[in-house]
PDB file of C-alpha atoms in Angstrom:
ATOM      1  CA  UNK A   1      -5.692 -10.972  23.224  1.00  0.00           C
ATOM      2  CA  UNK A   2      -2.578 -12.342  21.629  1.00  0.00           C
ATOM      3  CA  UNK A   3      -4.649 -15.221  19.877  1.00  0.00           C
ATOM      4  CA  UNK A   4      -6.649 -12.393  18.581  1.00  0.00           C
ATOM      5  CA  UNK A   5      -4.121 -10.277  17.314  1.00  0.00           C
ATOM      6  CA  UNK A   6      -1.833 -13.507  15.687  1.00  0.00           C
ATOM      7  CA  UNK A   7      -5.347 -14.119  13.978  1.00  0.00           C
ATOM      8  CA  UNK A   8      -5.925 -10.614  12.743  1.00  0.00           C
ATOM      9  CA  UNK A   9      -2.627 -10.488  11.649  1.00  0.00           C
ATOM     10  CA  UNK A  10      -2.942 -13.290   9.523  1.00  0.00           C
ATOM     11  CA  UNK A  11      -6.421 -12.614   8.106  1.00  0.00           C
ATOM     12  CA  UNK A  12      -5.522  -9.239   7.185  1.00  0.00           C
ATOM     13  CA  UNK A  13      -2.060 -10.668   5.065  1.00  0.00           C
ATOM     14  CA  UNK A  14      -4.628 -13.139   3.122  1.00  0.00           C
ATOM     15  CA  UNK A  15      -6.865 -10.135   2.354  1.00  0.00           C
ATOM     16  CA  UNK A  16      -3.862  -7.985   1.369  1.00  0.00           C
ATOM     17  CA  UNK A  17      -2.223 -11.024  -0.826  1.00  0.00           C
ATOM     18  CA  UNK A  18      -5.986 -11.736  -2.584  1.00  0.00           C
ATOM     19  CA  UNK A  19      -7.102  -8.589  -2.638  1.00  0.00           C
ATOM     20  CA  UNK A  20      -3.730  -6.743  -4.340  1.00  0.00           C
ATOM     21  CA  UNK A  21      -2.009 -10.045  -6.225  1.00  0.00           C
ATOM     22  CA  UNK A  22      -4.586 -12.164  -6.146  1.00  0.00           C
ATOM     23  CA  UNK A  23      -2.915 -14.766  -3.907  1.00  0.00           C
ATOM     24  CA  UNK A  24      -5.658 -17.110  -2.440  1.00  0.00           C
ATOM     25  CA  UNK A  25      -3.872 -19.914  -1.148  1.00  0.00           C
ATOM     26  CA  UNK A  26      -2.113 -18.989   2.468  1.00  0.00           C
ATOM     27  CA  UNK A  27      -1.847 -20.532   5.022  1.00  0.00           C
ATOM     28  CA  UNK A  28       0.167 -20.087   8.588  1.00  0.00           C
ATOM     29  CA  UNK A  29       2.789 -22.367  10.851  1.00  0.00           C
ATOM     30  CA  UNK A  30       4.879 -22.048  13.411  1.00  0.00           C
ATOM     31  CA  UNK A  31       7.697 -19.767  12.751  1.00  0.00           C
ATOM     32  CA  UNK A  32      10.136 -22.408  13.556  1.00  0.00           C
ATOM     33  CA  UNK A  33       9.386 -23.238   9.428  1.00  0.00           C
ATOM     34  CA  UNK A  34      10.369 -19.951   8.404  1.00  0.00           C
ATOM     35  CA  UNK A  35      13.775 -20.553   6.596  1.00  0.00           C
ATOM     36  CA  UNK A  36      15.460 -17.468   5.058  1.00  0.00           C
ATOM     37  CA  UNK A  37      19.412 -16.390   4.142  1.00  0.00           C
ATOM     38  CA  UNK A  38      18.480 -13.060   2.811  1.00  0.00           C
ATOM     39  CA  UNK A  39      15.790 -11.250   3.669  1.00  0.00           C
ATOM     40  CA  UNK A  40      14.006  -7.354   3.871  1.00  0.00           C
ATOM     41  CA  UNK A  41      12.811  -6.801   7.745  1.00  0.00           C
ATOM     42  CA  UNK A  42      10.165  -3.945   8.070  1.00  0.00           C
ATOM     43  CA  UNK A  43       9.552  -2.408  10.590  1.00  0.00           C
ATOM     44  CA  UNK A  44       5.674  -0.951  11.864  1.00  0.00           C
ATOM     45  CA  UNK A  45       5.490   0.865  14.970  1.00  0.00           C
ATOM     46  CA  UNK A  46       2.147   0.821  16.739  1.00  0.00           C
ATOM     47  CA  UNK A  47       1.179   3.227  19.390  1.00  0.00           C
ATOM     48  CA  UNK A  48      -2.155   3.699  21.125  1.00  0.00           C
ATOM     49  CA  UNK A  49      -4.294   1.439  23.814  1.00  0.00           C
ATOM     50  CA  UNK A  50      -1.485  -0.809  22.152  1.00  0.00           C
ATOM     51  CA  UNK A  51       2.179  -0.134  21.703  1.00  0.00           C
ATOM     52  CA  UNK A  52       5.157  -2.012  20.192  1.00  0.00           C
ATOM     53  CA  UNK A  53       5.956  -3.181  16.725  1.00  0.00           C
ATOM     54  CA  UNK A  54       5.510  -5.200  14.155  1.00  0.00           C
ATOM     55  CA  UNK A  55       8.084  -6.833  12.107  1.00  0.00           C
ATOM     56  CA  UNK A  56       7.892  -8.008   8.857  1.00  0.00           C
ATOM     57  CA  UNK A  57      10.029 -10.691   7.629  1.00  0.00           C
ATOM     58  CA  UNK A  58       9.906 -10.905   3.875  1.00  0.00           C
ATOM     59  CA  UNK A  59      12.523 -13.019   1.833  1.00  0.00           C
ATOM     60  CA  UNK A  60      14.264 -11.841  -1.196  1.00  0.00           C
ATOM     61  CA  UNK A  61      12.259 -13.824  -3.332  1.00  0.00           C
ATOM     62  CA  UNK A  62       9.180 -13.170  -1.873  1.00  0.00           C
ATOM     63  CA  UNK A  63       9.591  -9.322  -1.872  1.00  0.00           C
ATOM     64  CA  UNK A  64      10.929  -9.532  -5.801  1.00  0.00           C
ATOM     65  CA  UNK A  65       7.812 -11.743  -6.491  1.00  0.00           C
ATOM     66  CA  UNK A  66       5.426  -9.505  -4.668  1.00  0.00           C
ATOM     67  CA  UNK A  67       6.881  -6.251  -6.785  1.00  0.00           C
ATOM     68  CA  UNK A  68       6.685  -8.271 -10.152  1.00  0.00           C
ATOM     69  CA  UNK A  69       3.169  -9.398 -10.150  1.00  0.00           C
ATOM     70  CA  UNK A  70       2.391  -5.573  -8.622  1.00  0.00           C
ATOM     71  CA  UNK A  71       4.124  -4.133 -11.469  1.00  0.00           C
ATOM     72  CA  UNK A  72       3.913  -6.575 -14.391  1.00  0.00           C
ATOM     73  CA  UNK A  73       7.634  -6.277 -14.189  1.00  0.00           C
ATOM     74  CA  UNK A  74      10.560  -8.274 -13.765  1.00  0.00           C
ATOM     75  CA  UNK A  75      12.685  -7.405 -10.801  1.00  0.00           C
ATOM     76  CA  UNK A  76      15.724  -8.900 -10.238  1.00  0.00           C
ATOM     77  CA  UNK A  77      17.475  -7.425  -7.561  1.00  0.00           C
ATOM     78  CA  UNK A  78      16.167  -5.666  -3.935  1.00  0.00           C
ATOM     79  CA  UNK A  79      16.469  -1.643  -4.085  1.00  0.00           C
ATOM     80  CA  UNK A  80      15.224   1.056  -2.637  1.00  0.00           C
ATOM     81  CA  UNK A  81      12.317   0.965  -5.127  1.00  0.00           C
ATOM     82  CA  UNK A  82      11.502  -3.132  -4.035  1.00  0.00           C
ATOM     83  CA  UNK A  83      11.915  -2.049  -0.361  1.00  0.00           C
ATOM     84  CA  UNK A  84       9.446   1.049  -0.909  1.00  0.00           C
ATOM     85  CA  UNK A  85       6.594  -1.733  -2.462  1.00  0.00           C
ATOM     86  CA  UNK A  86       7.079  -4.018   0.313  1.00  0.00           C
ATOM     87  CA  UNK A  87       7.222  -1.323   2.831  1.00  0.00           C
ATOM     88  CA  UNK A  88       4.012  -0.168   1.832  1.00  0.00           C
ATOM     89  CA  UNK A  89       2.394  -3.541   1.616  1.00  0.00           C
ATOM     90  CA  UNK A  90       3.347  -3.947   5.459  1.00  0.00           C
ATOM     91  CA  UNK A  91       1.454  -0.568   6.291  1.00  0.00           C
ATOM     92  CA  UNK A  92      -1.556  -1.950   4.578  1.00  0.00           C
ATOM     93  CA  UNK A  93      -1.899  -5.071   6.338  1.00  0.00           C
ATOM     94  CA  UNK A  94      -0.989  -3.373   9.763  1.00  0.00           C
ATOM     95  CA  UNK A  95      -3.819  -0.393   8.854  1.00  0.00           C
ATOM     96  CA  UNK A  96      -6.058  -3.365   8.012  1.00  0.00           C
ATOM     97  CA  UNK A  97      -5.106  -4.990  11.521  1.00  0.00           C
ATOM     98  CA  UNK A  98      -6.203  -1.888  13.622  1.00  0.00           C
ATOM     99  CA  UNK A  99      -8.963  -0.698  11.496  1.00  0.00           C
ATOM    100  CA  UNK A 100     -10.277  -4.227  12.638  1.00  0.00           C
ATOM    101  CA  UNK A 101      -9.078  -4.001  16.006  1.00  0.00           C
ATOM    102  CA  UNK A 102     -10.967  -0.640  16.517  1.00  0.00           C
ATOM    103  CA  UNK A 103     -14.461  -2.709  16.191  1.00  0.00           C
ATOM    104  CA  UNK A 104     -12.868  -4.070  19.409  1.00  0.00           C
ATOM    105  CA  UNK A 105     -12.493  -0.758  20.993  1.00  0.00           C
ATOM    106  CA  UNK A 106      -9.069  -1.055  20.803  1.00  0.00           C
ATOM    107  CA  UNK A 107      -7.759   2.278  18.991  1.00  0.00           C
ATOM    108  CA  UNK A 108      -4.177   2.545  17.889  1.00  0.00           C
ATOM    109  CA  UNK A 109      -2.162   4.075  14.986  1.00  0.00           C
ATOM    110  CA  UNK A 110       0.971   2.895  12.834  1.00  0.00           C
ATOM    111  CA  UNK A 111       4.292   4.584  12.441  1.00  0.00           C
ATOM    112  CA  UNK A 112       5.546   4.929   8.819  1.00  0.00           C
ATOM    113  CA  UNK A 113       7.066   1.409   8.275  1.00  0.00           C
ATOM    114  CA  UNK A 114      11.286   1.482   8.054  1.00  0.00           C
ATOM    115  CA  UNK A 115      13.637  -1.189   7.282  1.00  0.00           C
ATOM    116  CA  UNK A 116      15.552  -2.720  10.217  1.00  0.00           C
ATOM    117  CA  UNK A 117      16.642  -5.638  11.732  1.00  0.00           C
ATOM    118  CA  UNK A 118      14.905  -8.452  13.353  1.00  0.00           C
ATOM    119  CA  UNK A 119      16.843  -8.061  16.741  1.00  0.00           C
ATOM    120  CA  UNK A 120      15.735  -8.965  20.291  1.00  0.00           C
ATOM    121  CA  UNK A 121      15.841  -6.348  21.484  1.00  0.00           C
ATOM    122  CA  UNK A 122      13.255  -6.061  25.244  1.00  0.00           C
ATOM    123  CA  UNK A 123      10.902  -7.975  26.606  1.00  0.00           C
ATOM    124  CA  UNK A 124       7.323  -7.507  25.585  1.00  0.00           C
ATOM    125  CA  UNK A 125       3.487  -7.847  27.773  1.00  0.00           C
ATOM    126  CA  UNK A 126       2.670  -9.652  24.504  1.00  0.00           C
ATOM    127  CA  UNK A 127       4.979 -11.845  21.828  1.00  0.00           C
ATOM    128  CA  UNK A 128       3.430 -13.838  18.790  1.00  0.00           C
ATOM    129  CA  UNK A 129       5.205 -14.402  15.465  1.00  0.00           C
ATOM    130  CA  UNK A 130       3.853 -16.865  12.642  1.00  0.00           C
ATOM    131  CA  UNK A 131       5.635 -17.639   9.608  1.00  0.00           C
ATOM    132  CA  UNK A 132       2.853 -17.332   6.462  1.00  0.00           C
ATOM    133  CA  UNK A 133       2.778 -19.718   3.354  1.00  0.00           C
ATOM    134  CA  UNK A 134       2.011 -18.862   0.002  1.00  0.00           C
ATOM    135  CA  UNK A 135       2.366 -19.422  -3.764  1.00  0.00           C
ATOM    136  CA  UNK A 136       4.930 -16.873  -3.687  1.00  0.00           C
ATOM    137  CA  UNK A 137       7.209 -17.744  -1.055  1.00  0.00           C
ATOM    138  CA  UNK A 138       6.936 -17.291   2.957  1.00  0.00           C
ATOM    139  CA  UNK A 139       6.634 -14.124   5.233  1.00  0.00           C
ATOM    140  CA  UNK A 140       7.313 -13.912   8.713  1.00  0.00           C
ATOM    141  CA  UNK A 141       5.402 -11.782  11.254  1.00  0.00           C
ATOM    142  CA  UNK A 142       6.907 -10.817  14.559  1.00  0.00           C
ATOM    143  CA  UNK A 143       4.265  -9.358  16.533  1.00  0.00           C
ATOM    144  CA  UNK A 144       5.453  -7.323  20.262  1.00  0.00           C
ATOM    145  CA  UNK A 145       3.490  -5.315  22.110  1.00  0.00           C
ATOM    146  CA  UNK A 146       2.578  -3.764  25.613  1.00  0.00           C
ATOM    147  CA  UNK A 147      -0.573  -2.518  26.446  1.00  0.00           C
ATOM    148  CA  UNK A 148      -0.442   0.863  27.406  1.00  0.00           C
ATOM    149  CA  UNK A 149      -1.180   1.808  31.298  1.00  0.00           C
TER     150      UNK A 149
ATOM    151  CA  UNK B   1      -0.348  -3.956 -17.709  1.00  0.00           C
ATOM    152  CA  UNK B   2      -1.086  -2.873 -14.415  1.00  0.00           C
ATOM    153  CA  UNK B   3      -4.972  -2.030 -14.754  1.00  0.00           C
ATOM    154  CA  UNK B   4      -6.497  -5.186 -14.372  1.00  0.00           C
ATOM    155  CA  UNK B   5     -10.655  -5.432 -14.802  1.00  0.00           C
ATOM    156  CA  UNK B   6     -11.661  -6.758 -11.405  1.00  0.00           C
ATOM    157  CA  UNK B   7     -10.918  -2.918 -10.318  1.00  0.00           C
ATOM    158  CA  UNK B   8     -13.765  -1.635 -12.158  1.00  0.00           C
ATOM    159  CA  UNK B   9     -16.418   0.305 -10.215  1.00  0.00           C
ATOM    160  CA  UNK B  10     -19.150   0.812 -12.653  1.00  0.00           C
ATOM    161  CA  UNK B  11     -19.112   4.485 -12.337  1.00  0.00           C
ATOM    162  CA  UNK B  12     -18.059   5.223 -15.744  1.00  0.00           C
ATOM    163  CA  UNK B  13     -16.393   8.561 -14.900  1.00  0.00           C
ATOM    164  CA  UNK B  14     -14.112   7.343 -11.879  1.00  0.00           C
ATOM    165  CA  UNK B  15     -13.562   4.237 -13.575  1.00  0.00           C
ATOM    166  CA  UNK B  16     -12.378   6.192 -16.828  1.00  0.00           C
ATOM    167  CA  UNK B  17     -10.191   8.356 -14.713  1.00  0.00           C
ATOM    168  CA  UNK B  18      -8.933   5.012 -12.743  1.00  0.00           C
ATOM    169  CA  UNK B  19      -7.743   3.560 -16.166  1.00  0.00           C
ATOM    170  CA  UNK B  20      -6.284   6.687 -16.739  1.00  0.00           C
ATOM    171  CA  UNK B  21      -4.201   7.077 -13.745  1.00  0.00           C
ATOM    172  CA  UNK B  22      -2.793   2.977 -13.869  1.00  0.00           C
ATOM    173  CA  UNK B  23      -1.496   4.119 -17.369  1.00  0.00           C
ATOM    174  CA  UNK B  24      -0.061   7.119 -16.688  1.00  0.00           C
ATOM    175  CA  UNK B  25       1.819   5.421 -13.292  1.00  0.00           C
ATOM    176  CA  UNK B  26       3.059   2.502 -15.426  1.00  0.00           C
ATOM    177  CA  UNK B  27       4.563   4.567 -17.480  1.00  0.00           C
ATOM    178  CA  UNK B  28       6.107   6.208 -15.318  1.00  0.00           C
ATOM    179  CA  UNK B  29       7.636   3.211 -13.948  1.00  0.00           C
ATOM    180  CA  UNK B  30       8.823   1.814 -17.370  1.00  0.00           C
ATOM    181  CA  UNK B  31      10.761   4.902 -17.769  1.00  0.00           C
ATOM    182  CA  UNK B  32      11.736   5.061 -13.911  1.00  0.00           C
ATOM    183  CA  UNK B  33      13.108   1.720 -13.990  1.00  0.00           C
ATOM    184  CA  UNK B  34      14.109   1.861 -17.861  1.00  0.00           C
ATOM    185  CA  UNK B  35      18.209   1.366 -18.882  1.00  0.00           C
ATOM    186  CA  UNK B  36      18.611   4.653 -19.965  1.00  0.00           C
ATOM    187  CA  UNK B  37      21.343   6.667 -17.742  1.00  0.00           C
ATOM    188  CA  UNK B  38      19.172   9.158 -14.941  1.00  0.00           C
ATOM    189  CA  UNK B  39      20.341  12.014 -16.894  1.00  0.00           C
ATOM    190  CA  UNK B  40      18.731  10.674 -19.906  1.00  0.00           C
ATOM    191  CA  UNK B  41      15.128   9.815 -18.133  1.00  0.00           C
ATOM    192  CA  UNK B  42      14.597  13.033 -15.819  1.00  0.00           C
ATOM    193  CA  UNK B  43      12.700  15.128 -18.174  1.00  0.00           C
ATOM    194  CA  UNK B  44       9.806  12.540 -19.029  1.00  0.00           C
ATOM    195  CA  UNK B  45      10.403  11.676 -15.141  1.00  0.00           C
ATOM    196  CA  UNK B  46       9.634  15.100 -14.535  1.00  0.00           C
ATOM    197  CA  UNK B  47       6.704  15.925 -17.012  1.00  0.00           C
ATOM    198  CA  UNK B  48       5.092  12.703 -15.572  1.00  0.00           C
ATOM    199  CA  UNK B  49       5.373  13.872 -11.925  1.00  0.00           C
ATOM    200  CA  UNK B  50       3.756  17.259 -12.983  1.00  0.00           C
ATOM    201  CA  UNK B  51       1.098  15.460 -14.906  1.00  0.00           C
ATOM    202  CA  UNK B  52       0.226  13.358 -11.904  1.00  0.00           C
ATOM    203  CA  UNK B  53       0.125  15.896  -9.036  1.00  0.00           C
ATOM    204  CA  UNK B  54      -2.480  17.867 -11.061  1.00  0.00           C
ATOM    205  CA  UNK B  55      -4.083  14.511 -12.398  1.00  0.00           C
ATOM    206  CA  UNK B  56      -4.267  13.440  -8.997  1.00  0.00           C
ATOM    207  CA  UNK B  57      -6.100  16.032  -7.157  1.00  0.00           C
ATOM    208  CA  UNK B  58      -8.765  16.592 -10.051  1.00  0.00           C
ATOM    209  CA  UNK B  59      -9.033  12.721  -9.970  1.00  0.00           C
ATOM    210  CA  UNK B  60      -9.595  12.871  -5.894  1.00  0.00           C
ATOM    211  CA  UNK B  61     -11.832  15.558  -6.180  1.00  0.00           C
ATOM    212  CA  UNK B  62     -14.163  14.087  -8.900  1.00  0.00           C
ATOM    213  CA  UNK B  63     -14.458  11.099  -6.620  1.00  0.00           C
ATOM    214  CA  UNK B  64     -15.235  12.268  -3.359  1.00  0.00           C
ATOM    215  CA  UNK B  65     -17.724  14.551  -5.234  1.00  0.00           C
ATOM    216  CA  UNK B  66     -19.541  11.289  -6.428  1.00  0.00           C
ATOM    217  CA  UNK B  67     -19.088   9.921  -2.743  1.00  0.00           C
ATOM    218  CA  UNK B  68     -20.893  12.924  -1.050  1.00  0.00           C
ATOM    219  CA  UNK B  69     -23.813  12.551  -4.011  1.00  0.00           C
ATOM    220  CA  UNK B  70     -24.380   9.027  -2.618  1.00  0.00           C
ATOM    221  CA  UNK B  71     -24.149  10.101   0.864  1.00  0.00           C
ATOM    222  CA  UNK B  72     -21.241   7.499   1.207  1.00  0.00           C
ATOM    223  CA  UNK B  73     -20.702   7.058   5.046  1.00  0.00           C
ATOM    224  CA  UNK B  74     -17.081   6.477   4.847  1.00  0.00           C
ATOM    225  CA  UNK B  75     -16.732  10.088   3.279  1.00  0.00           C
ATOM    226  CA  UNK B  76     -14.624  11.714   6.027  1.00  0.00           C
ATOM    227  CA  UNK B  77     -12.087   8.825   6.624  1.00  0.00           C
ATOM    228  CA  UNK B  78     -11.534   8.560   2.347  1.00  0.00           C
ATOM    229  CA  UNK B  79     -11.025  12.081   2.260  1.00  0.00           C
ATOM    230  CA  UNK B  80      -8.541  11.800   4.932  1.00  0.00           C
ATOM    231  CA  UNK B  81      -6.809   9.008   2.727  1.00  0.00           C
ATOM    232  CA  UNK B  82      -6.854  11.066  -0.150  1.00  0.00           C
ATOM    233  CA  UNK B  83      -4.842  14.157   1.437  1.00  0.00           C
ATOM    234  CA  UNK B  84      -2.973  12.587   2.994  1.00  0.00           C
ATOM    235  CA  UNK B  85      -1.574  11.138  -0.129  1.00  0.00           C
ATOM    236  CA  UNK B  86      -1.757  14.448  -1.905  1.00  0.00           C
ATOM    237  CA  UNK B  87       0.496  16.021   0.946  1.00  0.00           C
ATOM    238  CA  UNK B  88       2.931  13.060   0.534  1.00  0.00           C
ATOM    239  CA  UNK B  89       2.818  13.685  -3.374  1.00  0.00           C
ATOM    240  CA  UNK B  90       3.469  17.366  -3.050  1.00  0.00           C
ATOM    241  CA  UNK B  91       6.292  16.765  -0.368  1.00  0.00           C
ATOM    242  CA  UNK B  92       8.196  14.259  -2.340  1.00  0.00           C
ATOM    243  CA  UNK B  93       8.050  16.608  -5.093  1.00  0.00           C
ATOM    244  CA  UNK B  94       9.321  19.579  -3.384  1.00  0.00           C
ATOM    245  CA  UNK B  95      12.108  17.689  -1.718  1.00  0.00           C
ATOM    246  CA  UNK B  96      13.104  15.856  -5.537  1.00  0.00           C
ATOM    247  CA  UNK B  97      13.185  19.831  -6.757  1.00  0.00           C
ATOM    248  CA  UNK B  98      15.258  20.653  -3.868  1.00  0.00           C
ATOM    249  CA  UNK B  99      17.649  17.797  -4.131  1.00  0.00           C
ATOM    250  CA  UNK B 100      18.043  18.450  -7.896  1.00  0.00           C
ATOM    251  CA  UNK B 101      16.031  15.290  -9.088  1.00  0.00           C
ATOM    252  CA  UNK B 102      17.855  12.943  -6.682  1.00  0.00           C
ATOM    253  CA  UNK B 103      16.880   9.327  -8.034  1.00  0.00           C
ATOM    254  CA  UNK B 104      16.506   7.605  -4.920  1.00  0.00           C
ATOM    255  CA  UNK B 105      14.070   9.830  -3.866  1.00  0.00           C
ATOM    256  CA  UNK B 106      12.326   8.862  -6.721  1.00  0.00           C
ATOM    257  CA  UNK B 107      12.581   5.170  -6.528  1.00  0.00           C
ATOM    258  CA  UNK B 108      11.322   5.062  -3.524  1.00  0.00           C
ATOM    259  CA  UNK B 109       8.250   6.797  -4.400  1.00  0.00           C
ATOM    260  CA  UNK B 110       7.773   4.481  -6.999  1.00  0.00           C
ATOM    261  CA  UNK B 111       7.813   1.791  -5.349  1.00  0.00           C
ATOM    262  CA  UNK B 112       5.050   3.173  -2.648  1.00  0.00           C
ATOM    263  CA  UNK B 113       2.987   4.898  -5.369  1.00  0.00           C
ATOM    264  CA  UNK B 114       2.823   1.077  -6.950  1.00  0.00           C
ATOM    265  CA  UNK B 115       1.597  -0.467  -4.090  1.00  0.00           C
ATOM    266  CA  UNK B 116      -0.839   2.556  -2.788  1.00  0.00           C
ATOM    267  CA  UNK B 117      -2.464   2.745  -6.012  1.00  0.00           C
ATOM    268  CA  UNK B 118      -3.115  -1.020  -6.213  1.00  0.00           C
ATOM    269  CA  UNK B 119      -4.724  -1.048  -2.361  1.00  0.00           C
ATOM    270  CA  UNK B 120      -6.322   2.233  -3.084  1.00  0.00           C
ATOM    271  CA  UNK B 121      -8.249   1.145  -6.051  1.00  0.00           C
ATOM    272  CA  UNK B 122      -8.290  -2.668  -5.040  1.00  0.00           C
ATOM    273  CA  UNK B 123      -9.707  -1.874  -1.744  1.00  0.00           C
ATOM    274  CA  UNK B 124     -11.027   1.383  -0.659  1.00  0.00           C
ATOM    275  CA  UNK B 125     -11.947   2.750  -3.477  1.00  0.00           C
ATOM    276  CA  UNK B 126     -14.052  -1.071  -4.239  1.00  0.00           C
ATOM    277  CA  UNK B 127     -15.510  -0.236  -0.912  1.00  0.00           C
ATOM    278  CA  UNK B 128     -17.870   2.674  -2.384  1.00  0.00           C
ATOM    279  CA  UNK B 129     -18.615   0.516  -5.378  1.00  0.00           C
ATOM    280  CA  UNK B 130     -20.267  -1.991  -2.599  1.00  0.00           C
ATOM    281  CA  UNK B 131     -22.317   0.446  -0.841  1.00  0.00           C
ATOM    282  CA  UNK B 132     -23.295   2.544  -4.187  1.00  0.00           C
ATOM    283  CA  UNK B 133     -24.602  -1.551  -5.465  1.00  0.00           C
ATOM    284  CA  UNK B 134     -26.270  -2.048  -2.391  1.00  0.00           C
ATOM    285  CA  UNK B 135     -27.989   1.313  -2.736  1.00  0.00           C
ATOM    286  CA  UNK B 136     -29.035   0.484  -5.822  1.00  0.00           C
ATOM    287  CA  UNK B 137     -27.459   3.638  -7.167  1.00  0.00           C
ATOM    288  CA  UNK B 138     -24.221   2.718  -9.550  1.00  0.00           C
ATOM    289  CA  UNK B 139     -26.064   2.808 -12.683  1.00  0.00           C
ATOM    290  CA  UNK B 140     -27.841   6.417 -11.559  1.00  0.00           C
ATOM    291  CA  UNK B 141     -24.119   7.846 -11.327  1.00  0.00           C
ATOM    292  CA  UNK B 142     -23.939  11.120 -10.847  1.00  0.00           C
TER     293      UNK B 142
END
């Protein structure tokens, strides 16, 4: 199940990344490659046959270059505006990841995604994370969850 | 520009309405996030809002109409997408009114209304495109 889910996870980021900035070149490693000073953590709680959290690790520069090819723009600086863009980007891939899940039978929904910290905070039936490559900078996923009784 | 062609679904009506909507959204970000002082960009803030919560549902509305004329089977669930996006619209609006145009509030819906509008289009709305194609129905719009 976990191999699953790390996979799903990371197919569902390269669709989001092609699909919306037209990113085709990703690729995944071990989070232990995932270097970052400054960063925007988001949050995605999942409840259902599944329940937990996702988090979202997405470096300054990765969130401002995200939000500038989105918008054409040029963002300098994280705000509440940035942190809005990424947030939603992390709903989409997690909606992607259960709408594929649910082929599996597994059903589950999200939480509205908030901005927190990356802390470790319990134990967890099931603990991935993966730290994602692209042409835009590196994102990494934490993935904990419990199957529900 | 934020429209970009590969979002087109050959339904000249939705896409017209698409093209529409990207240009009206940016801009309303290149005032949102324009140098001018808050004070000095709430009006066409607010005129823009307005235009879009009308522009919105009519927009929504024309498009699931074409999407229960194709018998699309994914109806129900893009329905569901589309109000709930309408309700988040209309609540973000009422609490800006209430708050007395509070620019964070509006920042931040900028920012999701950016990225849901790019998925949206990108994504679910290519998704009807697909099935219309493999129906054999896009050029027989409407």
């Amino acid at each position: 199940m976990i191999d699953k889910l790390y996979r799903a996870f990371v197919n569902a980021t390269h669709n989001v990344f092609n699909l919306m900035l037209s990113i085709t070149e990703i690729s995944d490693h071990p989070t232990e490659d995932f270097k970052c000073d400054d960063e925007v953590d988001i949050a995605v709680g999942i409840v259902g046959d599944l329940y937990g959290e996702v988090i979202y690790r997405f470096p300054v520069s990765t969130s401002l270059n995200m939000v500038n090819i989105m918008s054409g723009m040029q963002f300098n600086t994280v705000d509440v505006f940035v942190i809005s863009a990424v947030s939603e980007i992390a709903n989409i891939i997690s909606g992607n990841v259960l709408t594929a899940l649910s082929d599996s039978n597994v059903k589950c929904d999200i939480l509205p995604p908030v901005q927190c910290k990356p802390y470790e905070d319990k134990e967890y039936e099931m603990k991935t994370s993966c730290c994602i490559s692209t042409t835009i900078g590196d994102i990494c996923l934490v993935i904990k969850l419990n199957r529900a009784s | 520009m934020l429209w970009k062609d590969k979002y087109e679904l050959g339904v000249p009506v939705i896409d017209a309405q698409h093209k529409e909507l990207f240009k009206r959204v940016e801009s309303f970000l290149q005032i949102l996030r324009s140098g001018d002082s808050w004070d000095e960009k709430v009006p066409k803030i607010n005129e823009t809002l307005e235009f879009m919560k009308k522009y919105v549902v009519e927009h929504f509305r024309d498009e699931e109409e074409y999407q229960r004329n194709i018998n699309y089977p994914r109806y129900e669930a893009h329905k569901q997408i589309h109000d709930s996006m309408v309700n988040y619209v209309q609540d973000v609006s009422k609490q800006y009114e209430q708050s007395n145009n509070n620019e964070y509030l509006m920042q931040q819906f900028g920012g999701k209304l950016l990225a849901w509008l790019i998925n949206h289009v990108a994504a679910e709305d290519q998704l009807i495109a697909d099935y219309a194609i493999k129906k054999g129905m896009r050029d027989n719009d409407r």
